[in-house]
Amino acid sequence: MNYRITHRTSYVYSEPVAVSHHAARLRPRDTMTQKCREFRLGFDPEPDLKTEHTDSFGNQVSCFSIQKLHARFEVVSRSFVSLAPVLQPDPAQTPAWEDVAALFCDPVAVDLLDPCQFVFRSPLLVHELPQREFALPSFKKGRPVLAAVADLSRRIHREFVFDPRATTISTPLSEVLANKRGVCQDFAHLAIASLRAMGLPARYVSGYLRTRPPPGKARLVGVDASHAWVSCFVPGFGWVDFDPTNDCFTSLDHITVALGRDFSDVSPVRGIITGGGKHSVIVGVDVEPVE
């Protein structure tokens, strides 16, 4: 499956900005089943300084600075991505979740050091007890780890309401749990915190979702927008991605851009400015399938 993706981020300031510095994680990743064949960034106005590097999670980061007065700024990424089908393990044939969690207790084997970093707390996910209590019904004794993950995803989808007005980027997870409302970022954070509370590695994945519902079926939430889901580690297989917002494992409709411990590691565009007064941000995403 091939996609052309346009991601447009526009900033409008009430007062001129003297200097602005930004970092963007917008280039889709290359994986075993995904290949980014084209990628380019466009700017208005053109930055005075541009650099690129790869962060510790393997995401490509584009940094740019504007060092002249400006009242607006726009960055547009254009990508061409090819996806192949994802091979998913049989959840019933995966190891018991307790056995997986035991692998990440001291001492940890050298070949597990990478997933081990995703067991610990992270900047936006610092409370574990409420998430453990939420997760426990899915993690019955001896249950295969991926079967437990699928049940956790199903419960989040069933018990929480997708409501874009209920939360903001800074809404704490405790509030999401109490109100049972939020968006894909919130549901991904809840799933990650729940898995980590059980001693299991889990990481945050940002990307895009394109839906193509069959006749008579509901359209998936998140179409033509930035989306977020979760990756959990299964010994003997590797990382397996699942989408609690839509209660499914990822497929040809999920396009991976960046991954990290939580949203703070993968924000598509972030920055600091000097001046500007009040400002607004407008984001638009177009995911176009290409035969």
Tab-separated table of C-alpha atoms in Angstrom:
chain	number	residue	atom	x	y	z
A	1	MET	CA	0.000	0.000	0.000
A	2	ASN	CA	1.339	3.443	-0.950
A	3	TYR	CA	0.460	6.824	0.533
A	4	ARG	CA	1.182	10.455	-0.189
A	5	ILE	CA	0.978	12.423	3.045
A	6	THR	CA	0.845	16.184	3.551
A	7	HIS	CA	1.173	17.532	7.089
A	8	ARG	CA	0.754	21.304	7.437
A	9	THR	CA	1.404	23.201	10.701
A	10	SER	CA	0.667	26.950	10.754
A	11	TYR	CA	1.430	29.414	13.554
A	12	VAL	CA	-0.233	32.854	13.633
A	13	TYR	CA	1.007	35.431	16.178
A	14	SER	CA	-0.813	38.500	17.488
A	15	GLU	CA	2.511	40.375	17.716
A	16	PRO	CA	5.723	40.012	15.715
A	17	VAL	CA	8.147	37.281	16.746
A	18	ALA	CA	11.816	38.265	16.816
A	19	VAL	CA	13.359	34.804	17.006
A	20	SER	CA	11.872	31.309	16.913
A	21	HIS	CA	13.496	27.892	17.259
A	22	HIS	CA	11.655	24.702	16.283
A	23	ALA	CA	12.225	20.947	16.200
A	24	ALA	CA	10.106	18.654	14.027
A	25	ARG	CA	9.707	14.889	13.949
A	26	LEU	CA	7.761	14.497	10.728
A	27	ARG	CA	9.691	12.022	8.576
A	28	PRO	CA	7.974	8.590	8.561
A	29	ARG	CA	10.276	5.872	9.879
A	30	ASP	CA	11.745	3.013	7.892
A	31	THR	CA	10.794	-0.353	9.417
A	32	MET	CA	10.585	-3.993	8.358
A	33	THR	CA	7.185	-3.285	6.777
A	34	GLN	CA	7.365	0.454	6.007
A	35	LYS	CA	9.592	2.448	3.685
A	36	CYS	CA	9.687	6.242	3.379
A	37	ARG	CA	10.595	6.735	-0.282
A	38	GLU	CA	10.299	10.524	-0.438
A	39	PHE	CA	10.343	13.237	2.206
A	40	ARG	CA	10.736	16.987	2.057
A	41	LEU	CA	9.993	19.976	4.247
A	42	GLY	CA	8.769	23.381	3.093
A	43	PHE	CA	8.790	26.593	5.137
A	44	ASP	CA	7.229	30.052	5.030
A	45	PRO	CA	9.193	32.143	5.802
A	46	GLU	CA	12.380	30.224	5.014
A	47	PRO	CA	14.463	29.563	8.153
A	48	ASP	CA	17.858	31.190	8.579
A	49	LEU	CA	19.340	28.005	10.021
A	50	LYS	CA	18.466	24.326	9.421
A	51	THR	CA	20.071	21.174	10.827
A	52	GLU	CA	19.123	17.498	11.111
A	53	HIS	CA	20.024	14.709	13.497
A	54	THR	CA	18.729	11.348	14.695
A	55	ASP	CA	17.565	11.180	18.321
A	56	SER	CA	18.175	8.326	20.765
A	57	PHE	CA	14.984	6.555	19.648
A	58	GLY	CA	15.943	6.557	15.962
A	59	ASN	CA	13.617	9.396	14.926
A	60	GLN	CA	14.848	11.935	12.381
A	61	VAL	CA	14.713	15.430	13.911
A	62	SER	CA	14.738	18.575	11.777
A	63	CYS	CA	15.744	21.746	13.651
A	64	PHE	CA	15.243	25.226	12.218
A	65	SER	CA	15.450	28.823	13.399
A	66	ILE	CA	13.963	32.066	12.088
A	67	GLN	CA	15.999	35.073	13.154
A	68	LYS	CA	13.981	37.885	11.613
A	69	LEU	CA	10.639	39.497	12.510
A	70	HIS	CA	7.658	37.403	11.442
A	71	ALA	CA	3.943	37.360	12.280
A	72	ARG	CA	3.269	33.846	11.025
A	73	PHE	CA	5.163	30.656	10.308
A	74	GLU	CA	4.242	27.519	8.397
A	75	VAL	CA	6.018	24.196	7.990
A	76	VAL	CA	4.730	21.608	5.514
A	77	SER	CA	5.996	18.037	5.262
A	78	ARG	CA	5.336	15.917	2.179
A	79	SER	CA	6.003	12.175	2.257
A	80	PHE	CA	5.606	9.170	0.018
A	81	VAL	CA	5.423	5.924	2.016
A	82	SER	CA	5.075	2.247	1.072
A	83	LEU	CA	3.623	-0.285	3.518
A	84	ALA	CA	3.655	-4.085	3.479
A	85	PRO	CA	1.324	-6.294	5.578
A	86	VAL	CA	2.305	-6.685	9.233
A	87	LEU	CA	2.771	-10.230	10.498
A	88	GLN	CA	1.050	-10.535	13.886
A	89	PRO	CA	1.684	-13.394	16.328
A	90	ASP	CA	-1.198	-15.480	17.638
A	91	PRO	CA	-2.001	-13.835	21.003
A	92	ALA	CA	-2.795	-17.215	22.568
A	93	GLN	CA	0.678	-18.515	21.667
A	94	THR	CA	2.648	-15.698	23.326
A	95	PRO	CA	4.363	-16.190	26.725
A	96	ALA	CA	2.533	-15.611	29.995
A	97	TRP	CA	2.696	-11.965	30.969
A	98	GLU	CA	4.361	-12.769	34.331
A	99	ASP	CA	7.195	-14.529	32.499
A	100	VAL	CA	7.702	-11.497	30.281
A	101	ALA	CA	7.698	-9.100	33.234
A	102	ALA	CA	10.266	-11.309	35.008
A	103	LEU	CA	12.707	-10.742	32.141
A	104	PHE	CA	12.888	-7.052	33.041
A	105	CYS	CA	13.747	-7.463	36.710
A	106	ASP	CA	17.408	-7.081	37.716
A	107	PRO	CA	19.585	-8.386	36.237
A	108	VAL	CA	18.420	-7.739	32.678
A	109	ALA	CA	19.966	-9.639	29.754
A	110	VAL	CA	22.100	-7.546	27.403
A	111	ASP	CA	19.829	-8.238	24.418
A	112	LEU	CA	16.854	-6.822	26.361
A	113	LEU	CA	18.420	-3.478	27.281
A	114	ASP	CA	16.601	-1.620	24.492
A	115	PRO	CA	13.045	-2.688	25.467
A	116	CYS	CA	14.013	-2.373	29.149
A	117	GLN	CA	14.213	1.427	28.847
A	118	PHE	CA	10.467	1.446	28.133
A	119	VAL	CA	9.562	-0.216	31.436
A	120	PHE	CA	10.319	2.843	33.554
A	121	ARG	CA	8.440	6.046	34.243
A	122	SER	CA	8.763	8.848	31.698
A	123	PRO	CA	8.195	12.644	31.733
A	124	LEU	CA	4.410	12.496	31.199
A	125	LEU	CA	3.748	9.125	32.839
A	126	VAL	CA	4.834	9.234	36.465
A	127	HIS	CA	2.004	7.629	38.496
A	128	GLU	CA	1.664	3.841	38.492
A	129	LEU	CA	-0.756	2.617	41.189
A	130	PRO	CA	-4.043	3.806	39.584
A	131	GLN	CA	-2.935	2.433	36.224
A	132	ARG	CA	-2.013	-0.916	37.785
A	133	GLU	CA	-5.453	-1.142	39.376
A	134	PHE	CA	-7.020	-0.377	36.001
A	135	ALA	CA	-4.852	-2.979	34.241
A	136	LEU	CA	-5.272	-5.862	36.701
A	137	PRO	CA	-8.592	-7.246	35.343
A	138	SER	CA	-6.881	-7.873	31.986
A	139	PHE	CA	-3.804	-9.535	33.471
A	140	LYS	CA	-5.105	-12.690	35.045
A	141	LYS	CA	-2.591	-15.235	36.285
A	142	GLY	CA	-0.861	-17.108	33.453
A	143	ARG	CA	-2.628	-15.216	30.670
A	144	PRO	CA	-0.611	-14.901	27.423
A	145	VAL	CA	0.855	-11.418	27.271
A	146	LEU	CA	-0.642	-10.441	23.910
A	147	ALA	CA	-4.070	-11.782	24.917
A	148	ALA	CA	-3.886	-9.560	28.006
A	149	VAL	CA	-2.840	-6.593	25.854
A	150	ALA	CA	-5.761	-7.189	23.479
A	151	ASP	CA	-8.162	-7.273	26.428
A	152	LEU	CA	-6.707	-4.043	27.839
A	153	SER	CA	-7.151	-2.366	24.452
A	154	ARG	CA	-10.729	-3.624	24.242
A	155	ARG	CA	-11.565	-2.255	27.689
A	156	ILE	CA	-10.134	1.189	26.923
A	157	HIS	CA	-12.139	1.310	23.701
A	158	ARG	CA	-15.313	0.193	25.466
A	159	GLU	CA	-15.078	2.188	28.700
A	160	PHE	CA	-13.728	5.535	27.452
A	161	VAL	CA	-15.386	8.108	25.192
A	162	PHE	CA	-13.479	9.783	22.367
A	163	ASP	CA	-14.024	13.492	23.074
A	164	PRO	CA	-11.646	16.104	21.556
A	165	ARG	CA	-12.976	18.761	23.915
A	166	ALA	CA	-12.349	16.782	27.099
A	167	THR	CA	-8.558	17.124	27.272
A	168	THR	CA	-5.552	19.128	26.135
A	169	ILE	CA	-1.927	18.134	25.625
A	170	SER	CA	-1.253	18.910	29.299
A	171	THR	CA	-4.225	17.042	30.833
A	172	PRO	CA	-2.877	14.599	33.457
A	173	LEU	CA	-3.625	10.908	33.080
A	174	SER	CA	-5.367	10.865	36.468
A	175	GLU	CA	-8.016	13.217	35.054
A	176	VAL	CA	-8.478	11.036	31.968
A	177	LEU	CA	-8.989	8.008	34.220
A	178	ALA	CA	-11.493	9.856	36.406
A	179	ASN	CA	-13.576	11.310	33.569
A	180	LYS	CA	-13.158	8.399	31.113
A	181	ARG	CA	-12.938	10.771	28.179
A	182	GLY	CA	-10.102	11.845	25.920
A	183	VAL	CA	-8.381	11.423	22.571
A	184	CYS	CA	-5.898	9.009	21.027
A	185	GLN	CA	-2.953	10.535	22.911
A	186	ASP	CA	-4.738	9.974	26.221
A	187	PHE	CA	-5.710	6.392	25.407
A	188	ALA	CA	-2.176	5.578	24.266
A	189	HIS	CA	-0.771	7.045	27.480
A	190	LEU	CA	-3.243	5.047	29.563
A	191	ALA	CA	-2.335	1.798	27.821
A	192	ILE	CA	1.403	2.478	28.164
A	193	ALA	CA	1.171	3.390	31.837
A	194	SER	CA	-0.967	0.310	32.494
A	195	LEU	CA	1.531	-2.024	30.815
A	196	ARG	CA	4.507	-0.462	32.586
A	197	ALA	CA	2.691	-0.733	35.896
A	198	MET	CA	2.590	-4.496	35.279
A	199	GLY	CA	6.345	-4.495	34.603
A	200	LEU	CA	6.020	-4.715	30.797
A	201	PRO	CA	7.826	-2.581	28.182
A	202	ALA	CA	5.569	-0.221	26.229
A	203	ARG	CA	6.362	2.700	23.955
A	204	TYR	CA	4.417	5.558	22.372
A	205	VAL	CA	4.012	5.649	18.583
A	206	SER	CA	2.961	8.733	16.634
A	207	GLY	CA	1.839	8.628	13.037
A	208	TYR	CA	-1.154	8.795	10.744
A	209	LEU	CA	-4.295	6.722	10.340
A	210	ARG	CA	-6.184	6.281	7.113
A	211	THR	CA	-9.480	4.399	7.251
A	212	ARG	CA	-11.400	2.623	4.534
A	213	PRO	CA	-14.483	1.159	6.217
A	214	PRO	CA	-16.459	-1.597	4.510
A	215	PRO	CA	-20.094	-0.892	3.592
A	216	GLY	CA	-22.265	-0.546	6.664
A	217	LYS	CA	-19.317	-0.293	9.072
A	218	ALA	CA	-18.418	2.753	11.160
A	219	ARG	CA	-15.478	4.883	10.129
A	220	LEU	CA	-12.461	4.635	12.450
A	221	VAL	CA	-11.622	7.618	14.615
A	222	GLY	CA	-8.537	9.622	13.623
A	223	VAL	CA	-8.875	9.640	9.850
A	224	ASP	CA	-6.661	12.206	8.093
A	225	ALA	CA	-5.101	13.374	11.333
A	226	SER	CA	-2.081	12.813	13.460
A	227	HIS	CA	-2.710	9.679	15.457
A	228	ALA	CA	-1.148	7.813	18.379
A	229	TRP	CA	-0.983	4.182	19.393
A	230	VAL	CA	1.126	1.777	21.463
A	231	SER	CA	3.909	-0.726	20.902
A	232	CYS	CA	4.403	-3.604	23.350
A	233	PHE	CA	7.344	-6.018	23.483
A	234	VAL	CA	6.792	-9.757	22.959
A	235	PRO	CA	9.859	-11.987	23.555
A	236	GLY	CA	10.741	-14.087	20.538
A	237	PHE	CA	8.809	-11.809	18.219
A	238	GLY	CA	9.679	-8.195	18.988
A	239	TRP	CA	7.512	-5.100	19.121
A	240	VAL	CA	3.795	-5.443	18.371
A	241	ASP	CA	1.709	-2.307	17.742
A	242	PHE	CA	-1.908	-1.931	18.823
A	243	ASP	CA	-4.386	0.946	18.671
A	244	PRO	CA	-6.567	1.274	21.804
A	245	THR	CA	-8.542	4.172	20.306
A	246	ASN	CA	-9.941	1.822	17.672
A	247	ASP	CA	-9.388	-1.517	19.476
A	248	CYS	CA	-7.222	-3.141	16.838
A	249	PHE	CA	-3.701	-4.208	16.051
A	250	THR	CA	-2.056	-1.931	13.504
A	251	SER	CA	-2.449	-2.629	9.825
A	252	LEU	CA	-1.848	-1.130	6.400
A	253	ASP	CA	-3.838	1.905	7.536
A	254	HIS	CA	-1.317	2.906	10.245
A	255	ILE	CA	1.718	4.933	9.108
A	256	THR	CA	4.486	5.218	11.721
A	257	VAL	CA	6.334	8.525	12.077
A	258	ALA	CA	8.113	8.525	15.447
A	259	LEU	CA	8.333	6.581	18.690
A	260	GLY	CA	9.417	7.307	22.247
A	261	ARG	CA	8.521	6.926	25.906
A	262	ASP	CA	5.491	9.234	25.687
A	263	PHE	CA	4.214	12.198	23.672
A	264	SER	CA	6.961	14.482	24.975
A	265	ASP	CA	9.505	12.458	22.952
A	266	VAL	CA	7.639	12.570	19.631
A	267	SER	CA	5.803	15.898	19.340
A	268	PRO	CA	5.486	16.540	15.560
A	269	VAL	CA	6.496	20.220	15.831
A	270	ARG	CA	7.546	22.064	18.950
A	271	GLY	CA	9.496	25.226	19.639
A	272	ILE	CA	10.219	28.392	21.602
A	273	ILE	CA	9.746	31.989	20.514
A	274	THR	CA	10.767	35.501	21.555
A	275	GLY	CA	7.749	37.836	21.465
A	276	GLY	CA	4.610	36.924	19.564
A	277	GLY	CA	1.948	37.716	22.163
A	278	LYS	CA	-0.963	35.328	21.837
A	279	HIS	CA	-0.761	32.759	19.081
A	280	SER	CA	-2.836	30.072	17.429
A	281	VAL	CA	-1.782	26.789	15.834
A	282	ILE	CA	-3.612	25.190	12.917
A	283	VAL	CA	-2.744	21.626	11.877
A	284	GLY	CA	-3.980	19.874	8.754
A	285	VAL	CA	-3.166	16.351	7.544
A	286	ASP	CA	-4.027	14.722	4.237
A	287	VAL	CA	-3.379	10.978	3.734
A	288	GLU	CA	-3.885	10.038	0.099
A	289	PRO	CA	-3.726	6.361	-0.946
A	290	VAL	CA	-1.867	5.794	-4.223
A	291	GLU	CA	-2.491	2.697	-6.306
